[in-house]
Each structure stands twice: as structure tokens, then as C-alpha cells.
Amino acid sequence: MAEIRLDKLLANRSLYSRNDVKMILKKGAVKVDGITEYNGSRKINPDLQEVSCYGKKIIGGSHVYVLVNKPVGYICATEDKIHKTVLELVPDDLKIKGLFPAGRLDIDSTGLVLLTDDGELAHRMLSPKSHVPKYYLVKLAHTLQHDAIEKLAEGVVLSDKTICLPAQTQALQDNYALICLHEGKYHQVKRMFASLGNHVEFLHRVAIGGLVLPENLALGEHLEILHKDVEIMLKSESFQVVCEQIMKRFSSYWINKRL
Ligand code: URA
């Protein structure tokens, strides 16, 4: 990982301004590997060196990555006058400048959202060219029939004539299903099932690429992860491999009807 100036790291990784950082350094409140450092221009490697400010460890390498399990009622935005945002699920020490949700879930949808300040990574994850798959566990109003699975695999046409890319699905018990999309149009999963005469009653995002939502991350909880974990999101695993992992972690959801 590239080296970064100490004052830049402190300003990026906290809510302090560049001027605040100058003052804090002058006061001797900053330590690098346990030794007080006054020089803001010193280059450090945040992956190898530990930086603390007033005794509190400055988190993250060059960028910060936080998974949240979004509950109903939160929107995927950085600020909003009416609704709660996913940023409110993150504690203040992780709420660094430039943190934003990479991708969206509807206000009534739940599940995996990545928050990061790494614009380049977010672009790779969301760009239609990258085709990073997103997996959704849905509860449907009607049982998913074989012909609907075939139509989804060919690519359905939405009510406004939008053509969707082929999507793999797996029917589960009690009208639950897993669906994997390689694109992210507005309300896409709901509209795809609606185009087949079905209705999504509940939608929970369970995986992005090869990264499956950790089973013990309850709704509303967050987890800081490392860059190498995020890279798993961009690795292409087969539908079957990811589905097996999802089934292992989430079968209790549909068996105990928790969705
Ligand atoms: N598709 C939807 O319809 N809603 C979501 O929140 C995500 C995908």
C-alpha cells in the first residue's frame, strides 16, 4: 500500500480539518508506532504503521471499508432531511470524510451494503461493465415456477420495455428464492418478478460478488473489513458456489420464517 503524509492521513481518517490536524500535531497528541510525532509531512504506511491521536488508534489503511446489514427504514445516501441514512449505522470513529454507500437498496429492503471512501473500488463494483453479481434472498407472494425461472434466465422485459440481462434464480421452500443480478436498475428485482405476475414481499441482499453477508452481523450492525476482503467482492465465483455458501448461512431465515 502506498505511503501517505501523516497530516493527510489524520485529516482523511477523522473529522478534523487540516488546520485542526496542525494544532493536534503541535500539541504532541499524535503517535506513530507509540512514539510522539510532530512532523505532519512525514510519510507513513498506514498498513504497516500504527497511528494514534489522543491515545485512540486511527483506523483503516489508505481507505475504509465498512459492511452494514441495513434494516428497513434506512436509505442508501449520505444525508437526508426526512429519512435515516445508512451512515447513521456507523460509529463516529469510522465516519470519516468521503464515506458513502457503494450501491443502493430500497428503503424497505434489507441486507448487505458496503460503505467506503474508495471511489475507484466503488466504480469497479458498480460499473455495468464489471458485471459484479449481487445476490438477493426474496420472499415471493407466489411459488416460483419452472417457466418463470427459464424466462429470468433468458432476460425478462419490464413493464416500461426495459430489457434485463439474464438472471439466475433458485427456488427455495415456502416461496423463498435466490436471484443473482449483474446490473442494478431502479427497483429491479421487484420489477422483474412483477413482470412475471409475481410480487416481492421482502428483499434481503445476501452477497456481492464472492462476499456473503456474515451470518452473525445482525440487522443494523456494522463490520469494518480490509481491502483484501473487499477484493473478494470483485472475484467471480460461480452462482452455485455462492448459493451454497448463502444456503449454509441463511437457511434458518426461511426455515424459521425470519424474513
Ligand atoms: N432490487 C429491488 O427491487 N430493490 C432493491 O432494494 C434492490 C434490488
CSV table of C-alpha atoms and ligand atoms in Angstrom, one decimal:
chain,number,residue,atom,x,y,z
A,1,MET,CA,0.0,0.0,0.0
A,2,ALA,CA,1.3,3.5,-0.9
A,3,GLU,CA,2.8,5.8,1.7
A,4,ILE,CA,0.8,8.8,2.7
A,5,ARG,CA,1.6,12.0,4.6
A,6,LEU,CA,0.8,11.8,8.3
A,7,ASP,CA,-1.3,15.1,8.3
A,8,LYS,CA,-3.2,13.9,5.2
A,9,LEU,CA,-4.0,10.5,6.8
A,10,LEU,CA,-5.2,12.2,10.0
A,11,ALA,CA,-7.4,14.6,8.1
A,12,ASN,CA,-8.8,11.8,5.9
A,13,ARG,CA,-9.4,9.4,8.8
A,14,SER,CA,-11.0,11.7,11.3
A,15,LEU,CA,-13.5,14.6,11.3
A,16,TYR,CA,-10.5,17.1,12.0
A,17,SER,CA,-9.8,19.7,9.4
A,18,ARG,CA,-6.2,20.2,8.1
A,19,ASN,CA,-5.9,23.2,10.5
A,20,ASP,CA,-7.0,21.1,13.4
A,21,VAL,CA,-4.5,18.5,12.5
A,22,LYS,CA,-1.7,21.0,12.6
A,23,MET,CA,-2.7,22.1,16.1
A,24,ILE,CA,-3.0,18.5,17.3
A,25,LEU,CA,0.4,17.6,15.9
A,26,LYS,CA,1.9,20.7,17.6
A,27,LYS,CA,0.4,19.6,20.9
A,28,GLY,CA,2.1,16.2,20.7
A,29,ALA,CA,-1.1,14.3,20.6
A,30,VAL,CA,-0.1,12.1,17.7
A,31,LYS,CA,2.0,8.9,17.9
A,32,VAL,CA,3.4,6.7,15.2
A,33,ASP,CA,4.2,3.2,16.5
A,34,GLY,CA,4.0,4.6,20.0
A,35,ILE,CA,6.4,7.5,19.5
A,36,THR,CA,5.2,11.1,19.5
A,37,GLU,CA,5.4,12.6,16.1
A,38,TYR,CA,5.2,16.4,15.4
A,39,ASN,CA,6.0,16.4,11.7
A,40,GLY,CA,2.9,16.3,9.6
A,41,SER,CA,4.8,15.9,6.4
A,42,ARG,CA,6.3,12.6,7.5
A,43,LYS,CA,5.3,9.8,5.1
A,44,ILE,CA,3.9,6.7,6.7
A,45,ASN,CA,2.5,3.4,5.5
A,46,PRO,CA,-0.9,3.0,7.3
A,47,ASP,CA,-1.0,-0.7,6.6
A,48,LEU,CA,2.3,-1.3,8.4
A,49,GLN,CA,2.4,1.5,11.0
A,50,GLU,CA,0.1,2.3,13.8
A,51,VAL,CA,-1.0,5.9,14.2
A,52,SER,CA,-2.9,7.1,17.2
A,53,CYS,CA,-4.4,10.5,18.1
A,54,TYR,CA,-5.1,11.3,21.8
A,55,GLY,CA,-4.5,7.6,22.5
A,56,LYS,CA,-7.1,6.5,20.0
A,57,LYS,CA,-6.0,4.3,17.1
A,58,ILE,CA,-6.6,5.8,13.7
A,59,ILE,CA,-8.4,3.0,11.8
A,60,GLY,CA,-8.0,1.8,8.3
A,61,GLY,CA,-5.3,1.6,5.6
A,62,SER,CA,-5.4,4.0,2.7
A,63,HIS,CA,-9.2,3.6,2.6
A,64,VAL,CA,-12.0,2.5,4.9
A,65,TYR,CA,-14.5,-0.3,4.1
A,66,VAL,CA,-17.5,-1.0,6.3
A,67,LEU,CA,-20.2,-3.6,5.8
A,68,VAL,CA,-23.6,-2.8,7.2
A,69,ASN,CA,-26.7,-5.0,7.4
A,70,LYS,CA,-29.3,-2.4,6.5
A,71,PRO,CA,-32.6,-2.6,8.3
A,72,VAL,CA,-35.9,-1.4,6.9
A,73,GLY,CA,-36.4,2.4,7.2
A,74,TYR,CA,-32.9,3.5,6.2
A,75,ILE,CA,-31.9,4.9,2.9
A,76,CYS,CA,-28.6,4.5,1.0
A,77,ALA,CA,-27.5,8.1,1.0
A,78,THR,CA,-25.0,10.2,2.9
A,79,GLU,CA,-27.6,12.7,4.2
A,80,ASP,CA,-31.4,13.2,4.0
A,81,LYS,CA,-33.8,15.6,5.6
A,82,ILE,CA,-36.6,13.0,6.1
A,83,HIS,CA,-35.2,9.5,6.4
A,84,LYS,CA,-32.4,7.9,8.4
A,85,THR,CA,-29.4,7.1,6.3
A,86,VAL,CA,-27.1,4.0,6.4
A,87,LEU,CA,-24.3,6.3,7.6
A,88,GLU,CA,-26.1,6.6,10.9
A,89,LEU,CA,-25.4,2.9,11.4
A,90,VAL,CA,-21.7,3.6,11.6
A,91,PRO,CA,-20.0,4.8,14.8
A,92,ASP,CA,-18.4,8.3,14.8
A,93,ASP,CA,-14.8,7.0,14.7
A,94,LEU,CA,-15.4,5.2,11.4
A,95,LYS,CA,-17.5,8.0,10.0
A,96,ILE,CA,-14.6,9.5,8.0
A,97,LYS,CA,-14.8,12.2,5.4
A,98,GLY,CA,-16.0,10.9,2.0
A,99,LEU,CA,-17.6,7.8,3.3
A,100,PHE,CA,-20.6,6.8,1.1
A,101,PRO,CA,-22.7,3.8,0.3
A,102,ALA,CA,-21.4,1.9,-2.8
A,103,GLY,CA,-24.7,0.9,-4.3
A,104,ARG,CA,-28.3,1.1,-3.2
A,105,LEU,CA,-31.0,-0.8,-1.5
A,106,ASP,CA,-34.6,0.4,-1.3
A,107,ILE,CA,-35.9,1.9,2.0
A,108,ASP,CA,-38.0,-1.3,2.5
A,109,SER,CA,-35.1,-3.7,1.5
A,110,THR,CA,-32.6,-5.1,3.9
A,111,GLY,CA,-29.1,-6.6,3.8
A,112,LEU,CA,-25.6,-6.1,2.7
A,113,VAL,CA,-24.3,-2.6,1.9
A,114,LEU,CA,-20.7,-1.6,1.6
A,115,LEU,CA,-19.7,1.9,2.8
A,116,THR,CA,-16.3,3.2,1.7
A,117,ASP,CA,-14.4,6.3,0.8
A,118,ASP,CA,-12.7,4.4,-2.1
A,119,GLY,CA,-14.3,5.8,-5.2
A,120,GLU,CA,-12.2,3.7,-7.5
A,121,LEU,CA,-13.3,0.4,-5.8
A,122,ALA,CA,-16.9,1.6,-5.8
A,123,HIS,CA,-16.7,2.3,-9.5
A,124,ARG,CA,-15.3,-1.2,-10.2
A,125,MET,CA,-18.1,-2.7,-8.1
A,126,LEU,CA,-20.9,-0.8,-9.6
A,127,SER,CA,-19.9,-0.3,-13.2
A,128,PRO,CA,-22.2,-2.3,-15.6
A,129,LYS,CA,-19.0,-3.3,-17.4
A,130,SER,CA,-17.7,-5.1,-14.4
A,131,HIS,CA,-20.9,-7.2,-14.0
A,132,VAL,CA,-20.2,-7.8,-10.3
A,133,PRO,CA,-23.1,-10.1,-9.3
A,134,LYS,CA,-25.4,-9.2,-6.4
A,135,TYR,CA,-27.4,-11.9,-4.7
A,136,TYR,CA,-30.9,-11.3,-3.2
A,137,LEU,CA,-32.9,-13.6,-1.0
A,138,VAL,CA,-36.6,-12.8,-1.7
A,139,LYS,CA,-39.9,-13.9,-0.3
A,140,LEU,CA,-42.4,-14.1,-3.1
A,141,ALA,CA,-46.2,-13.9,-3.0
A,142,HIS,CA,-46.5,-17.0,-5.3
A,143,THR,CA,-44.3,-20.0,-5.8
A,144,LEU,CA,-41.6,-19.6,-8.4
A,145,GLN,CA,-42.5,-21.9,-11.2
A,146,HIS,CA,-40.0,-23.5,-13.6
A,147,ASP,CA,-41.2,-21.4,-16.6
A,148,ALA,CA,-40.5,-18.2,-14.7
A,149,ILE,CA,-37.0,-19.4,-13.8
A,150,GLU,CA,-36.4,-20.0,-17.6
A,151,LYS,CA,-37.8,-16.6,-18.5
A,152,LEU,CA,-35.5,-14.9,-15.9
A,153,ALA,CA,-32.5,-16.9,-17.3
A,154,GLU,CA,-33.3,-15.5,-20.8
A,155,GLY,CA,-33.8,-11.9,-19.6
A,156,VAL,CA,-37.2,-10.5,-18.8
A,157,VAL,CA,-38.7,-7.3,-20.3
A,158,LEU,CA,-40.0,-4.9,-17.7
A,159,SER,CA,-43.4,-3.0,-18.0
A,160,ASP,CA,-41.6,0.1,-19.4
A,161,LYS,CA,-39.9,-2.2,-22.1
A,162,THR,CA,-36.5,-2.2,-20.3
A,163,ILE,CA,-34.7,-5.4,-21.2
A,164,CYS,CA,-32.9,-7.1,-18.3
A,165,LEU,CA,-29.8,-9.1,-18.5
A,166,PRO,CA,-30.2,-12.9,-17.9
A,167,ALA,CA,-30.6,-13.6,-14.2
A,168,GLN,CA,-30.0,-17.0,-12.4
A,169,THR,CA,-32.5,-17.9,-9.8
A,170,GLN,CA,-33.0,-20.8,-7.4
A,171,ALA,CA,-36.4,-21.6,-5.8
A,172,LEU,CA,-36.3,-22.4,-2.1
A,173,GLN,CA,-39.0,-23.7,0.2
A,174,ASP,CA,-42.1,-21.6,1.2
A,175,ASN,CA,-41.9,-19.2,-1.7
A,176,TYR,CA,-38.4,-18.0,-0.9
A,177,ALA,CA,-36.0,-17.7,-3.8
A,178,LEU,CA,-32.4,-16.6,-4.5
A,179,ILE,CA,-31.8,-14.3,-7.5
A,180,CYS,CA,-28.5,-13.1,-8.9
A,181,LEU,CA,-28.3,-9.9,-10.9
A,182,HIS,CA,-25.4,-8.4,-12.8
A,183,GLU,CA,-26.8,-5.0,-13.1
A,184,GLY,CA,-28.7,-2.5,-10.8
A,185,LYS,CA,-31.7,-0.8,-12.4
A,186,TYR,CA,-34.2,1.0,-10.2
A,187,HIS,CA,-36.3,-1.4,-8.1
A,188,GLN,CA,-35.0,-4.1,-10.5
A,189,VAL,CA,-35.7,-7.3,-8.6
A,190,LYS,CA,-39.3,-6.2,-7.6
A,191,ARG,CA,-40.0,-5.1,-11.2
A,192,MET,CA,-38.6,-8.4,-12.7
A,193,PHE,CA,-40.8,-10.6,-10.6
A,194,ALA,CA,-43.8,-8.2,-11.2
A,195,SER,CA,-43.2,-8.7,-14.9
A,196,LEU,CA,-43.9,-12.4,-14.3
A,197,GLY,CA,-47.1,-11.8,-12.4
A,198,ASN,CA,-45.4,-12.4,-9.0
A,199,HIS,CA,-44.7,-10.0,-6.1
A,200,VAL,CA,-41.7,-9.5,-3.9
A,201,GLU,CA,-42.8,-9.3,-0.3
A,202,PHE,CA,-39.4,-9.0,1.2
A,203,LEU,CA,-35.9,-8.5,-0.2
A,204,HIS,CA,-32.6,-9.1,1.6
A,205,ARG,CA,-29.3,-8.7,-0.2
A,206,VAL,CA,-27.1,-11.6,1.0
A,207,ALA,CA,-24.0,-11.3,-1.2
A,208,ILE,CA,-22.0,-9.0,-3.5
A,209,GLY,CA,-19.6,-11.0,-5.8
A,210,GLY,CA,-18.0,-13.6,-3.6
A,211,LEU,CA,-18.6,-11.7,-0.4
A,212,VAL,CA,-21.5,-13.2,1.6
A,213,LEU,CA,-23.1,-11.2,4.4
A,214,PRO,CA,-21.6,-12.5,7.7
A,215,GLU,CA,-24.3,-14.6,9.4
A,216,ASN,CA,-23.6,-13.1,12.9
A,217,LEU,CA,-24.0,-9.5,11.6
A,218,ALA,CA,-27.5,-8.7,12.8
A,219,LEU,CA,-29.7,-6.1,11.2
A,220,GLY,CA,-28.4,-2.6,12.0
A,221,GLU,CA,-24.9,-3.9,12.8
A,222,HIS,CA,-21.6,-2.9,11.1
A,223,LEU,CA,-18.3,-4.5,10.5
A,224,GLU,CA,-15.0,-2.9,9.3
A,225,ILE,CA,-13.3,-5.1,6.7
A,226,LEU,CA,-9.9,-4.9,4.9
A,227,HIS,CA,-9.1,-4.1,1.3
A,228,LYS,CA,-8.3,-7.8,0.7
A,229,ASP,CA,-11.8,-8.8,1.9
A,230,VAL,CA,-13.3,-6.3,-0.5
A,231,GLU,CA,-11.3,-7.8,-3.3
A,232,ILE,CA,-13.4,-11.0,-2.7
A,233,MET,CA,-16.4,-9.0,-3.9
A,234,LEU,CA,-14.8,-8.5,-7.3
A,235,LYS,CA,-13.7,-12.1,-7.7
A,236,SER,CA,-16.1,-14.0,-9.9
A,237,GLU,CA,-17.4,-17.2,-8.2
A,238,SER,CA,-20.0,-19.4,-9.8
A,239,PHE,CA,-23.6,-19.0,-9.0
A,240,GLN,CA,-23.7,-22.5,-7.5
A,241,VAL,CA,-20.7,-21.8,-5.2
A,242,VAL,CA,-22.1,-18.6,-3.8
A,243,CYS,CA,-25.6,-20.1,-3.5
A,244,GLU,CA,-24.2,-23.0,-1.4
A,245,GLN,CA,-22.5,-20.5,1.0
A,246,ILE,CA,-25.7,-18.4,1.2
A,247,MET,CA,-27.8,-21.5,1.9
A,248,LYS,CA,-25.4,-22.6,4.7
A,249,ARG,CA,-25.6,-19.2,6.4
A,250,PHE,CA,-29.2,-18.3,5.8
A,251,SER,CA,-31.3,-21.4,5.6
A,252,SER,CA,-32.5,-20.5,9.1
A,253,TYR,CA,-34.1,-17.4,7.6
A,254,TRP,CA,-36.6,-19.3,5.6
A,255,ILE,CA,-36.9,-22.3,7.8
A,256,ASN,CA,-37.7,-20.0,10.8
A,257,LYS,CA,-39.5,-17.6,8.5
A,258,ARG,CA,-37.4,-14.6,9.8
A,259,LEU,CA,-37.8,-12.6,6.6
B,1,URA,N1,-34.0,-4.6,-6.5
B,1,URA,C1,-35.0,-4.0,-5.9
B,1,URA,O1,-36.1,-4.1,-6.4
B,1,URA,N2,-34.8,-3.4,-4.7
B,1,URA,C2,-33.6,-3.3,-4.1
B,1,URA,O2,-33.5,-2.8,-3.0
B,1,URA,C3,-32.5,-3.9,-4.7
B,1,URA,C4,-32.7,-4.6,-5.9
